[in-house]
CSV table of C-alpha atoms and ligand atoms in Angstrom, one decimal:
chain,number,residue,atom,x,y,z
D,1,MET,CA,91.9,136.2,79.0
D,2,PRO,CA,94.2,136.7,82.0
D,3,PHE,CA,93.2,135.6,85.5
D,4,LYS,CA,92.7,139.4,86.4
D,5,ALA,CA,89.6,139.5,84.2
D,6,LEU,CA,87.9,136.8,86.1
D,7,HIS,CA,87.0,138.9,89.2
D,8,LEU,CA,88.8,136.8,91.8
D,9,SER,CA,89.7,138.6,95.0
D,10,GLU,CA,93.0,140.6,95.1
D,11,SER,CA,94.6,138.3,97.7
D,12,VAL,CA,93.7,135.2,95.7
D,13,LEU,CA,95.1,136.7,92.6
D,14,ARG,CA,98.3,137.2,94.4
D,15,GLY,CA,98.2,133.5,95.4
D,16,VAL,CA,97.7,132.6,91.7
D,17,GLN,CA,100.7,134.7,90.7
D,18,ALA,CA,102.8,133.1,93.4
D,19,ALA,CA,101.8,129.7,92.0
D,20,GLY,CA,103.2,130.8,88.7
D,21,TYR,CA,100.0,130.5,86.7
D,22,THR,CA,99.6,133.1,84.0
D,23,ASP,CA,96.5,132.1,81.9
D,24,PRO,CA,93.4,130.1,83.1
D,25,THR,CA,92.9,126.7,81.6
D,26,PRO,CA,89.6,126.0,79.7
D,27,ILE,CA,87.8,124.6,82.7
D,28,GLN,CA,88.9,127.5,84.9
D,29,LEU,CA,87.6,130.0,82.3
D,30,ARG,CA,84.2,128.3,82.2
D,31,ALA,CA,83.8,127.3,85.9
D,32,ILE,CA,85.2,130.3,87.8
D,33,PRO,CA,82.3,132.7,86.7
D,34,VAL,CA,79.8,130.0,87.5
D,35,VAL,CA,81.2,129.5,91.0
D,36,LEU,CA,81.6,133.2,91.7
D,37,GLY,CA,78.0,133.7,90.6
D,38,GLY,CA,76.8,131.3,93.3
D,39,GLY,CA,75.3,128.6,90.9
D,40,ASP,CA,75.6,124.8,91.2
D,41,LEU,CA,78.0,123.2,88.8
D,42,ILE,CA,78.4,119.8,87.3
D,43,GLY,CA,81.8,119.4,85.6
D,44,SER,CA,83.1,116.4,83.6
D,45,ALA,CA,86.8,116.8,83.8
D,46,GLN,CA,89.7,114.8,85.1
D,47,THR,CA,92.7,115.7,87.1
D,48,GLY,CA,95.2,117.3,84.9
D,49,THR,CA,92.9,119.9,83.4
D,50,GLY,CA,93.3,122.4,86.2
D,51,LYS,CA,90.1,121.4,87.9
D,52,THR,CA,91.3,122.0,91.4
D,53,ALA,CA,92.0,125.7,90.8
D,54,ALA,CA,88.8,125.9,88.9
D,55,PHE,CA,86.9,125.5,92.2
D,56,ALA,CA,89.5,126.5,94.7
D,57,LEU,CA,90.1,130.0,93.4
D,58,PRO,CA,86.5,131.3,93.3
D,59,ILE,CA,85.7,129.5,96.6
D,60,LEU,CA,88.6,131.3,98.4
D,61,SER,CA,87.6,134.6,96.7
D,62,LYS,CA,84.1,134.3,98.1
D,63,LEU,CA,84.9,133.3,101.7
D,64,GLY,CA,86.1,136.7,103.0
D,65,ALA,CA,87.7,136.6,106.4
D,66,HIS,CA,88.5,133.6,108.7
D,67,ALA,CA,85.5,132.5,110.6
D,68,ALA,CA,86.8,129.4,112.5
D,69,LYS,CA,84.0,127.1,111.4
D,70,PRO,CA,84.0,124.8,108.3
D,71,ARG,CA,82.1,126.7,105.6
D,72,VAL,CA,83.6,124.7,102.7
D,73,LEU,CA,83.6,120.9,102.4
D,74,VAL,CA,85.6,119.2,99.7
D,75,LEU,CA,85.1,115.4,99.5
D,76,GLU,CA,87.7,113.4,97.8
D,77,PRO,CA,87.8,109.6,97.2
D,78,THR,CA,91.4,109.0,98.3
D,79,ARG,CA,93.7,110.3,101.1
D,80,GLU,CA,96.3,111.4,98.5
D,81,LEU,CA,93.8,113.5,96.7
D,82,ALA,CA,92.4,115.0,99.9
D,83,ALA,CA,96.0,116.0,100.8
D,84,GLN,CA,96.9,117.2,97.4
D,85,VAL,CA,93.7,119.4,97.0
D,86,GLU,CA,94.2,120.8,100.6
D,87,THR,CA,97.7,121.8,99.7
D,88,ALA,CA,96.4,123.6,96.6
D,89,PHE,CA,93.8,125.5,98.7
D,90,ARG,CA,96.5,126.4,101.2
D,91,ASP,CA,98.9,127.7,98.5
D,92,PHE,CA,96.2,129.8,96.9
D,93,ALA,CA,95.1,131.1,100.3
D,94,ARG,CA,98.6,132.1,101.4
D,95,TYR,CA,97.7,135.9,101.3
D,96,THR,CA,94.5,135.4,103.2
D,97,ASP,CA,93.9,134.5,106.8
D,98,LEU,CA,91.7,131.5,105.8
D,99,ARG,CA,92.6,128.2,107.4
D,100,THR,CA,92.4,124.8,105.6
D,101,LEU,CA,92.7,121.2,106.8
D,102,ALA,CA,92.9,117.8,105.2
D,103,VAL,CA,91.0,115.1,107.1
D,104,PHE,CA,91.7,111.5,106.1
D,105,GLY,CA,92.1,108.1,107.6
D,106,GLY,CA,95.1,105.9,108.0
D,107,VAL,CA,96.9,108.4,110.4
D,108,GLY,CA,96.3,109.3,113.9
D,109,TYR,CA,93.4,111.5,115.0
D,110,GLY,CA,95.4,113.8,117.3
D,111,HIS,CA,96.8,116.4,114.9
D,112,GLN,CA,93.5,116.6,112.8
D,113,ARG,CA,91.5,116.9,116.0
D,114,SER,CA,93.6,119.7,117.4
D,115,GLU,CA,93.5,121.6,114.1
D,116,LEU,CA,89.7,121.2,114.1
D,117,ARG,CA,89.6,122.8,117.6
D,118,ARG,CA,91.6,125.7,116.4
D,119,GLY,CA,89.0,126.3,113.7
D,120,VAL,CA,89.2,125.9,109.9
D,121,ASP,CA,87.3,127.4,107.0
D,122,VAL,CA,88.0,124.8,104.4
D,123,LEU,CA,87.9,121.0,105.0
D,124,CYS,CA,89.2,118.6,102.4
D,125,ALA,CA,88.2,115.1,103.5
D,126,THR,CA,87.7,111.5,102.7
D,127,PRO,CA,84.2,110.3,103.6
D,128,GLY,CA,85.1,107.8,106.3
D,129,ARG,CA,87.3,109.9,108.5
D,130,LEU,CA,85.0,112.9,108.1
D,131,MET,CA,82.1,110.8,109.4
D,132,ASP,CA,84.1,109.7,112.4
D,133,PHE,CA,84.6,113.3,113.3
D,134,VAL,CA,80.9,114.2,112.6
D,135,GLN,CA,79.7,111.4,114.8
D,136,GLU,CA,81.9,112.3,117.7
D,137,GLY,CA,80.7,115.9,117.4
D,138,MET,CA,84.1,117.4,116.4
D,139,VAL,CA,82.8,118.5,113.0
D,140,ASN,CA,79.5,120.2,112.5
D,141,LEU,CA,78.3,120.5,108.9
D,142,ARG,CA,75.5,123.0,109.6
D,143,ASP,CA,77.6,126.0,108.5
D,144,ILE,CA,78.8,124.5,105.2
D,145,GLN,CA,78.1,127.0,102.4
D,146,ILE,CA,79.8,125.3,99.6
D,147,LEU,CA,80.1,121.5,99.1
D,148,VAL,CA,82.5,120.1,96.4
D,149,LEU,CA,82.0,116.5,95.5
D,150,ASP,CA,85.1,115.7,93.5
D,151,GLU,CA,85.9,112.5,91.5
D,152,VAL,CA,82.4,111.2,92.2
D,153,ASP,CA,82.9,108.2,89.8
D,154,ARG,CA,85.8,107.2,92.0
D,155,MET,CA,83.7,107.5,95.1
D,156,LEU,CA,81.2,105.2,93.5
D,157,ASP,CA,83.8,102.6,92.5
D,158,MET,CA,85.1,102.7,96.1
D,159,GLY,CA,81.6,102.1,97.6
D,160,PHE,CA,81.4,105.6,99.2
D,161,LEU,CA,78.1,106.6,97.8
D,162,PRO,CA,76.0,105.8,100.8
D,163,VAL,CA,78.2,107.7,103.2
D,164,VAL,CA,78.5,110.6,100.7
D,165,LYS,CA,74.7,110.8,100.6
D,166,ASP,CA,74.6,110.8,104.4
D,167,ILE,CA,77.2,113.7,104.4
D,168,ILE,CA,75.2,115.7,101.8
D,169,GLY,CA,72.0,115.2,103.9
D,170,ARG,CA,73.8,116.7,106.9
D,171,CYS,CA,74.8,119.9,105.0
D,172,PRO,CA,72.3,122.8,104.8
D,173,ARG,CA,69.8,122.7,101.9
D,174,GLU,CA,70.7,126.3,101.2
D,175,ARG,CA,74.2,125.8,99.9
D,176,GLN,CA,76.2,125.8,96.7
D,177,THR,CA,77.2,122.4,95.3
D,178,LEU,CA,80.0,121.7,92.9
D,179,PHE,CA,80.1,118.2,91.4
D,180,PHE,CA,82.9,116.8,89.4
D,181,SER,CA,83.0,113.3,87.7
D,182,ALA,CA,84.9,112.1,84.6
D,183,THR,CA,82.0,109.9,83.8
D,184,VAL,CA,78.3,110.2,84.7
D,185,PRO,CA,76.7,106.8,84.6
D,186,PRO,CA,73.0,106.4,85.9
D,187,GLU,CA,73.9,105.9,89.6
D,188,ILE,CA,76.0,109.1,89.5
D,189,GLN,CA,73.2,111.0,87.7
D,190,GLN,CA,70.9,110.0,90.6
D,191,VAL,CA,73.4,111.5,93.1
D,192,ALA,CA,73.7,114.6,91.0
D,193,HIS,CA,69.9,115.0,90.9
D,194,PHE,CA,69.8,114.6,94.7
D,195,ALA,CA,72.6,117.0,95.4
D,196,LEU,CA,72.3,119.8,92.8
D,197,ARG,CA,69.9,122.5,91.9
D,198,ASN,CA,69.7,123.8,88.3
D,199,PRO,CA,73.4,123.0,87.7
D,200,THR,CA,75.4,124.6,84.9
D,201,ARG,CA,77.2,121.9,83.0
D,202,VAL,CA,80.8,122.3,82.1
D,203,GLU,CA,82.4,119.5,80.0
D,204,ILE,CA,86.1,119.5,79.3
D,205,GLY,CA,87.0,116.9,76.6
D,206,VAL,CA,88.6,113.8,78.1
D,207,ASN,CA,92.0,113.2,76.7
D,208,ARG,CA,91.6,110.2,74.5
D,209,SER,CA,95.0,110.3,72.8
D,210,VAL,CA,97.9,108.1,73.6
D,211,ASN,CA,101.2,109.8,73.8
D,212,HIS,CA,103.1,108.9,70.6
D,213,SER,CA,106.3,108.0,72.5
D,214,ILE,CA,104.5,105.1,74.2
D,215,ASN,CA,104.7,101.6,72.5
D,216,HIS,CA,101.6,99.9,73.6
D,217,ALA,CA,100.6,96.3,72.8
D,218,LEU,CA,98.2,93.6,73.8
D,219,TYR,CA,99.4,90.2,74.9
D,220,PRO,CA,96.6,87.7,74.4
D,221,VAL,CA,96.9,84.7,76.9
D,222,ALA,CA,94.8,82.0,78.4
D,223,PHE,CA,93.4,83.0,81.7
D,224,ALA,CA,95.4,80.3,83.6
D,225,GLN,CA,98.7,81.7,82.3
D,226,LYS,CA,98.3,85.3,83.1
D,227,PHE,CA,100.7,85.3,86.0
D,228,ASP,CA,103.3,83.2,84.2
D,229,LEU,CA,103.2,85.6,81.2
D,230,LEU,CA,103.6,88.5,83.6
D,231,VAL,CA,106.8,86.9,85.1
D,232,ALA,CA,108.0,86.0,81.7
D,233,LEU,CA,107.5,89.5,80.4
D,234,LEU,CA,109.4,90.9,83.4
D,235,GLU,CA,112.2,88.4,82.8
D,236,LYS,CA,112.5,89.3,79.1
D,237,THR,CA,112.1,92.9,79.3
D,238,ASP,CA,114.8,95.5,80.0
D,239,PHE,CA,113.1,97.7,82.4
D,240,ASP,CA,114.0,100.2,85.2
D,241,SER,CA,110.7,100.4,86.8
D,242,VAL,CA,107.4,98.8,86.1
D,243,LEU,CA,103.9,99.8,87.2
D,244,VAL,CA,101.5,96.8,87.3
D,245,PHE,CA,97.8,97.5,87.3
D,246,THR,CA,95.2,95.2,88.7
D,247,ARG,CA,91.4,95.8,89.0
D,248,THR,CA,91.1,94.9,92.7
D,249,LYS,CA,92.9,95.5,96.0
D,250,HIS,CA,92.9,91.7,96.6
D,251,GLY,CA,94.3,91.1,93.2
D,252,ALA,CA,97.0,93.6,93.8
D,253,ASP,CA,98.0,91.9,97.1
D,254,LYS,CA,98.0,88.5,95.4
D,255,ILE,CA,100.1,89.5,92.4
D,256,ALA,CA,102.6,91.3,94.7
D,257,ARG,CA,103.0,88.3,97.0
D,258,LYS,CA,103.6,86.1,94.0
D,259,LEU,CA,106.1,88.5,92.4
D,260,LYS,CA,108.0,88.7,95.7
D,261,ALA,CA,108.1,84.9,95.7
D,262,ALA,CA,109.6,85.2,92.3
D,263,ASN,CA,112.4,87.4,93.7
D,264,HIS,CA,111.2,90.8,92.5
D,265,SER,CA,111.3,93.8,94.8
D,266,VAL,CA,107.7,94.9,94.9
D,267,ALA,CA,105.6,97.8,96.4
D,268,VAL,CA,101.9,97.8,96.6
D,269,LEU,CA,99.6,100.7,96.5
D,270,HIS,CA,95.9,100.4,97.1
D,271,ALA,CA,93.2,101.9,99.2
D,272,ASN,CA,93.3,99.3,102.0
D,273,ARG,CA,96.9,100.0,102.9
D,274,SER,CA,97.7,102.3,105.7
D,275,GLN,CA,98.8,105.8,104.9
D,276,ASN,CA,102.3,105.1,106.1
D,277,GLN,CA,102.5,102.0,103.9
D,278,ARG,CA,101.3,104.0,101.0
D,279,ILE,CA,103.8,106.8,101.5
D,280,GLU,CA,106.6,104.2,101.9
D,281,ALA,CA,105.5,102.3,98.7
D,282,LEU,CA,105.5,105.5,96.6
D,283,ALA,CA,108.8,106.8,98.0
D,284,GLY,CA,110.5,103.3,97.6
D,285,PHE,CA,109.1,103.1,94.0
D,286,LYS,CA,110.4,106.5,93.2
D,287,SER,CA,113.8,106.0,94.7
D,288,GLY,CA,114.3,102.6,93.0
D,289,LYS,CA,114.2,100.5,96.1
D,290,TYR,CA,111.2,98.7,94.5
D,291,GLU,CA,111.5,97.8,90.8
D,292,VAL,CA,107.8,96.9,90.5
D,293,MET,CA,104.8,98.6,92.0
D,294,VAL,CA,101.4,96.9,91.8
D,295,ALA,CA,98.5,99.3,92.0
D,296,THR,CA,94.8,99.7,91.5
D,297,ASP,CA,93.5,102.6,89.4
D,298,ILE,CA,92.0,104.3,92.4
D,299,ALA,CA,95.2,104.5,94.4
D,300,ALA,CA,97.3,105.5,91.4
D,301,ARG,CA,95.0,108.2,90.1
D,302,GLY,CA,96.3,111.7,90.0
D,303,ILE,CA,99.5,110.6,91.6
D,304,ASP,CA,102.8,111.6,90.0
D,305,VAL,CA,104.9,108.5,89.4
D,306,ALA,CA,107.2,109.9,86.7
D,307,GLY,CA,110.2,107.8,85.6
D,308,VAL,CA,108.2,104.6,85.0
D,309,THR,CA,109.6,102.7,82.0
D,310,HIS,CA,106.9,100.1,81.7
D,311,VAL,CA,103.2,99.8,82.5
D,312,ILE,CA,101.6,96.3,82.5
D,313,ASN,CA,97.9,96.0,82.7
D,314,TYR,CA,97.6,92.7,84.4
D,315,ASP,CA,93.9,93.3,84.3
D,316,VAL,CA,92.3,95.2,81.5
D,317,PRO,CA,90.9,98.5,82.9
D,318,GLU,CA,87.2,98.7,83.4
D,319,ASN,CA,86.8,102.1,81.9
D,320,PRO,CA,88.5,103.1,78.5
D,321,GLU,CA,89.6,106.4,80.1
D,322,ASP,CA,91.6,104.5,82.6
D,323,TYR,CA,93.6,102.9,79.8
D,324,VAL,CA,94.8,106.3,78.7
D,325,HIS,CA,95.4,107.2,82.4
D,326,ARG,CA,97.3,104.1,83.1
D,327,ILE,CA,99.6,104.0,80.1
D,328,GLY,CA,100.2,107.7,80.4
D,329,ARG,CA,102.2,106.9,83.5
D,330,THR,CA,105.0,105.9,81.2
D,331,GLY,CA,106.7,107.6,78.3
D,332,ARG,CA,106.7,111.0,80.1
D,333,ALA,CA,109.0,113.8,79.3
D,334,GLN,CA,110.0,112.5,75.8
D,335,ALA,CA,111.1,109.2,77.3
D,336,VAL,CA,110.0,106.1,75.4
D,337,GLY,CA,107.9,103.8,77.5
D,338,ASP,CA,106.2,100.4,76.9
D,339,ALA,CA,102.7,99.6,78.0
D,340,PHE,CA,101.5,95.9,77.8
D,341,THR,CA,98.1,94.7,78.4
D,342,LEU,CA,97.3,91.0,79.1
D,343,VAL,CA,94.2,90.0,77.4
D,344,THR,CA,92.1,86.9,78.1
D,345,PRO,CA,89.0,85.8,76.0
D,346,GLU,CA,86.6,87.5,78.4
D,347,ASN,CA,88.2,90.9,77.8
D,348,ALA,CA,87.2,91.1,74.1
D,349,SER,CA,84.5,93.7,74.5
D,350,ASP,CA,86.6,95.8,76.9
D,351,ILE,CA,89.3,95.9,74.3
D,352,ARG,CA,86.9,96.9,71.6
D,353,ASP,CA,85.7,99.7,73.8
D,354,ILE,CA,89.2,100.9,74.5
D,355,GLN,CA,90.2,100.8,70.8
D,356,ARG,CA,87.0,102.7,69.9
D,357,PHE,CA,87.8,105.3,72.7
D,358,ILE,CA,91.3,106.0,71.6
D,359,GLY,CA,90.5,105.7,68.0
D,360,GLN,CA,93.2,103.2,67.1
D,361,LYS,CA,93.9,99.5,67.0
D,362,ILE,CA,96.4,98.3,69.5
D,363,PRO,CA,98.9,95.7,68.0
D,364,GLU,CA,98.8,92.2,69.4
D,365,LEU,CA,102.1,90.6,70.3
D,366,ARG,CA,103.3,87.3,71.4
D,367,LEU,CA,106.3,86.7,73.7
D,368,GLU,CA,108.8,84.5,72.0
D,369,GLY,CA,109.8,81.5,73.9
D,370,PHE,CA,106.7,81.4,76.1
D,371,ASP,CA,104.9,78.2,76.0
D,372,TYR,CA,101.4,79.3,75.3
D,373,LEU,CA,98.3,77.3,76.1
D,374,PRO,CA,95.5,77.7,73.6
D,375,PHE,CA,94.0,81.1,74.1
D,376,ASN,CA,90.5,79.7,74.6
D,377,THR,CA,91.6,77.3,77.3
D,378,PRO,CA,88.6,77.4,79.7
D,379,ARG,CA,89.1,79.5,82.8
D,380,PRO,CA,89.5,77.0,85.7
D,381,ALA,CA,86.3,76.8,87.8
D,382,PRO,CA,86.6,77.9,91.4
D,383,GLN,CA,87.5,74.8,93.4
D,384,HIS,CA,85.3,73.6,96.2
D,385,GLN,CA,87.3,70.6,97.2
D,386,PRO,CA,85.6,67.9,99.3
D,387,GLN,CA,87.5,67.0,102.4
D,388,ARG,CA,90.1,64.4,101.6
D,389,GLY,CA,92.0,62.1,104.0
D,390,GLY,CA,91.4,64.4,106.9
D,391,GLN,CA,93.0,67.4,105.1
D,392,ARG,CA,91.0,70.6,104.9
D,393,GLY,CA,90.2,71.5,101.4
D,394,ARG,CA,90.7,75.3,101.2
D,395,PRO,CA,88.4,76.9,98.6
D,396,ARG,CA,90.2,79.3,96.2
D,397,ALA,CA,88.9,82.5,95.0
D,398,PRO,CA,87.8,82.6,91.4
D,399,GLY,CA,90.7,83.6,89.3
D,400,GLY,CA,93.2,83.1,92.0
D,401,GLY,CA,96.2,81.0,92.2
D,402,HIS,CA,95.7,79.0,89.1
D,403,GLY,CA,98.9,80.1,87.4
D,404,HIS,CA,101.0,77.8,89.4
D,405,ARG,CA,103.0,75.3,87.4
D,406,ALA,CA,104.5,72.0,88.4
D,407,HIS,CA,107.8,73.0,87.1
D,408,GLY,CA,109.3,76.5,87.2
D,409,GLY,CA,109.8,78.8,84.3
D,410,ALA,CA,107.4,80.3,81.9
D,411,GLY,CA,106.8,77.0,80.0
D,412,GLY,CA,105.0,74.2,81.8
D,413,HIS,CA,102.1,72.2,80.5
D,414,GLY,CA,103.6,72.2,77.1
D,415,ALA,CA,100.5,72.7,75.1
D,416,GLY,CA,101.2,73.7,71.6
D,417,SER,CA,101.8,77.4,70.9
D,418,GLY,CA,100.5,77.4,67.4
D,419,GLU,CA,97.0,78.8,68.0
D,420,SER,CA,95.7,80.5,64.9
D,421,ARG,CA,95.4,83.9,66.4
D,422,GLY,CA,97.6,85.7,63.8
D,423,PHE,CA,100.0,87.0,66.4
D,424,ARG,CA,102.9,89.1,65.4
D,425,GLY,CA,106.3,88.4,66.7
D,426,ARG,CA,107.8,90.2,69.6
D,427,ARG,CA,109.2,93.6,68.5
N,1,AMP,P1,94.6,119.5,88.4
N,1,AMP,O1,93.8,119.2,87.2
N,1,AMP,O2,93.8,120.5,89.3
N,1,AMP,O3,95.1,118.4,89.1
N,1,AMP,O4,95.9,120.4,88.0
N,1,AMP,C1,96.9,119.8,87.2
N,1,AMP,C2,98.1,120.6,87.2
N,1,AMP,O5,98.0,121.8,86.5
N,1,AMP,C3,98.6,121.0,88.6
N,1,AMP,O6,100.0,120.8,88.7
N,1,AMP,C4,98.3,122.5,88.7
N,1,AMP,O7,99.2,123.2,89.5
N,1,AMP,C5,98.5,122.9,87.2
N,1,AMP,N1,97.7,124.1,86.9
N,1,AMP,C6,96.3,124.3,87.1
N,1,AMP,N2,95.9,125.4,86.6
N,1,AMP,C7,97.0,126.0,85.9
N,1,AMP,C8,97.2,127.2,85.2
N,1,AMP,N3,96.2,128.0,85.0
N,1,AMP,N4,98.3,127.4,84.7
N,1,AMP,C9,99.4,126.6,84.9
N,1,AMP,N5,99.3,125.4,85.6
N,1,AMP,C10,98.1,125.1,86.1
């Protein structure tokens, strides 16, 4: 079915043509009629499915002429997504007189404030900066007709749910709400229940498959040796650019610091970095200035970092879908990519979930020449050192800074490497 048959407005159809789209994607086919009909919608779909146009096109078609007050609010978990989605709205609206604006933190208030004063129809925002403007009276949510809550599972991960609920409460009860989340755990169901009325469910199958041009492997290692193995893998691997994933922002900073100390050129991408730092990190990684980028899932989500030759999961991802997302960052455009995952004993059930999700077993490898401690070596307890000889004992965070060795190199404590784990050799 062509876009023409979907009853979008003439000017929006011209925008679709200008974007070069010919046929709607499955989520567009299913969501556009629901949105045009005025119903609430709950969609399980990820970026990459054409989700943005699935809500942007019918919303723009319904808005009519410019009215200089925000009538559509799209909430996004990250600044990059807010900017990306606003750009899509602006492109599709190019043959209308509707005005769109992205509102997010990490940059000055001046430009956003002056654009708000000029009057906008569609606001794409991250929750924190939006609330700043609401509280100072620059943004009034009383005229919102359509509320889009996008990537709600990410908002939950980022701790945004309380502010998101506050924002929902400030929108009129008589509104249309569109809700997108790749996963819908109980906490999200509760928000959906609170925000939506008789929603139509649209589920677009999550991509579970791993691109066949990617060689992916698990590297079991004792917790205390994770960082050493990362360094050894970087030393022994012929790579152009490596994306290293950690679960936490704090972890990303720490790994980046330690990699810099090991003479790697490193960029860091996570939600606590300023917008300018994030732009610089991505641009530097793309241009080759940085050979390694350490990132969290949230920051890297939906962002195009093509050209990556290796992905290393320093921490096993929390959600099986993130495994597919993360390793899909390499091996693009027919290129062969490698994706390694460091696995410690506490990750056993996460790995089982990932293997079940992707429907295949991931081979286990062992790096030759690396002096492995036994896999089950207990994870060092967090140290709460008593004060000794007038020196302040600085407690260390659990899982932090234990990979240091008295002597350099990947070897070290010299515990035997013959654990009976049935490892295969390095490819
Ligand atoms: P999204 O899932 O919204 O992030 O979209 C993923 C990519 O697909 C973006 O680059 C869109 O421009 C593109 N896209 C979305 N819908 C279509 C379509 N109907 N035809 C071709 N490309 C599309």
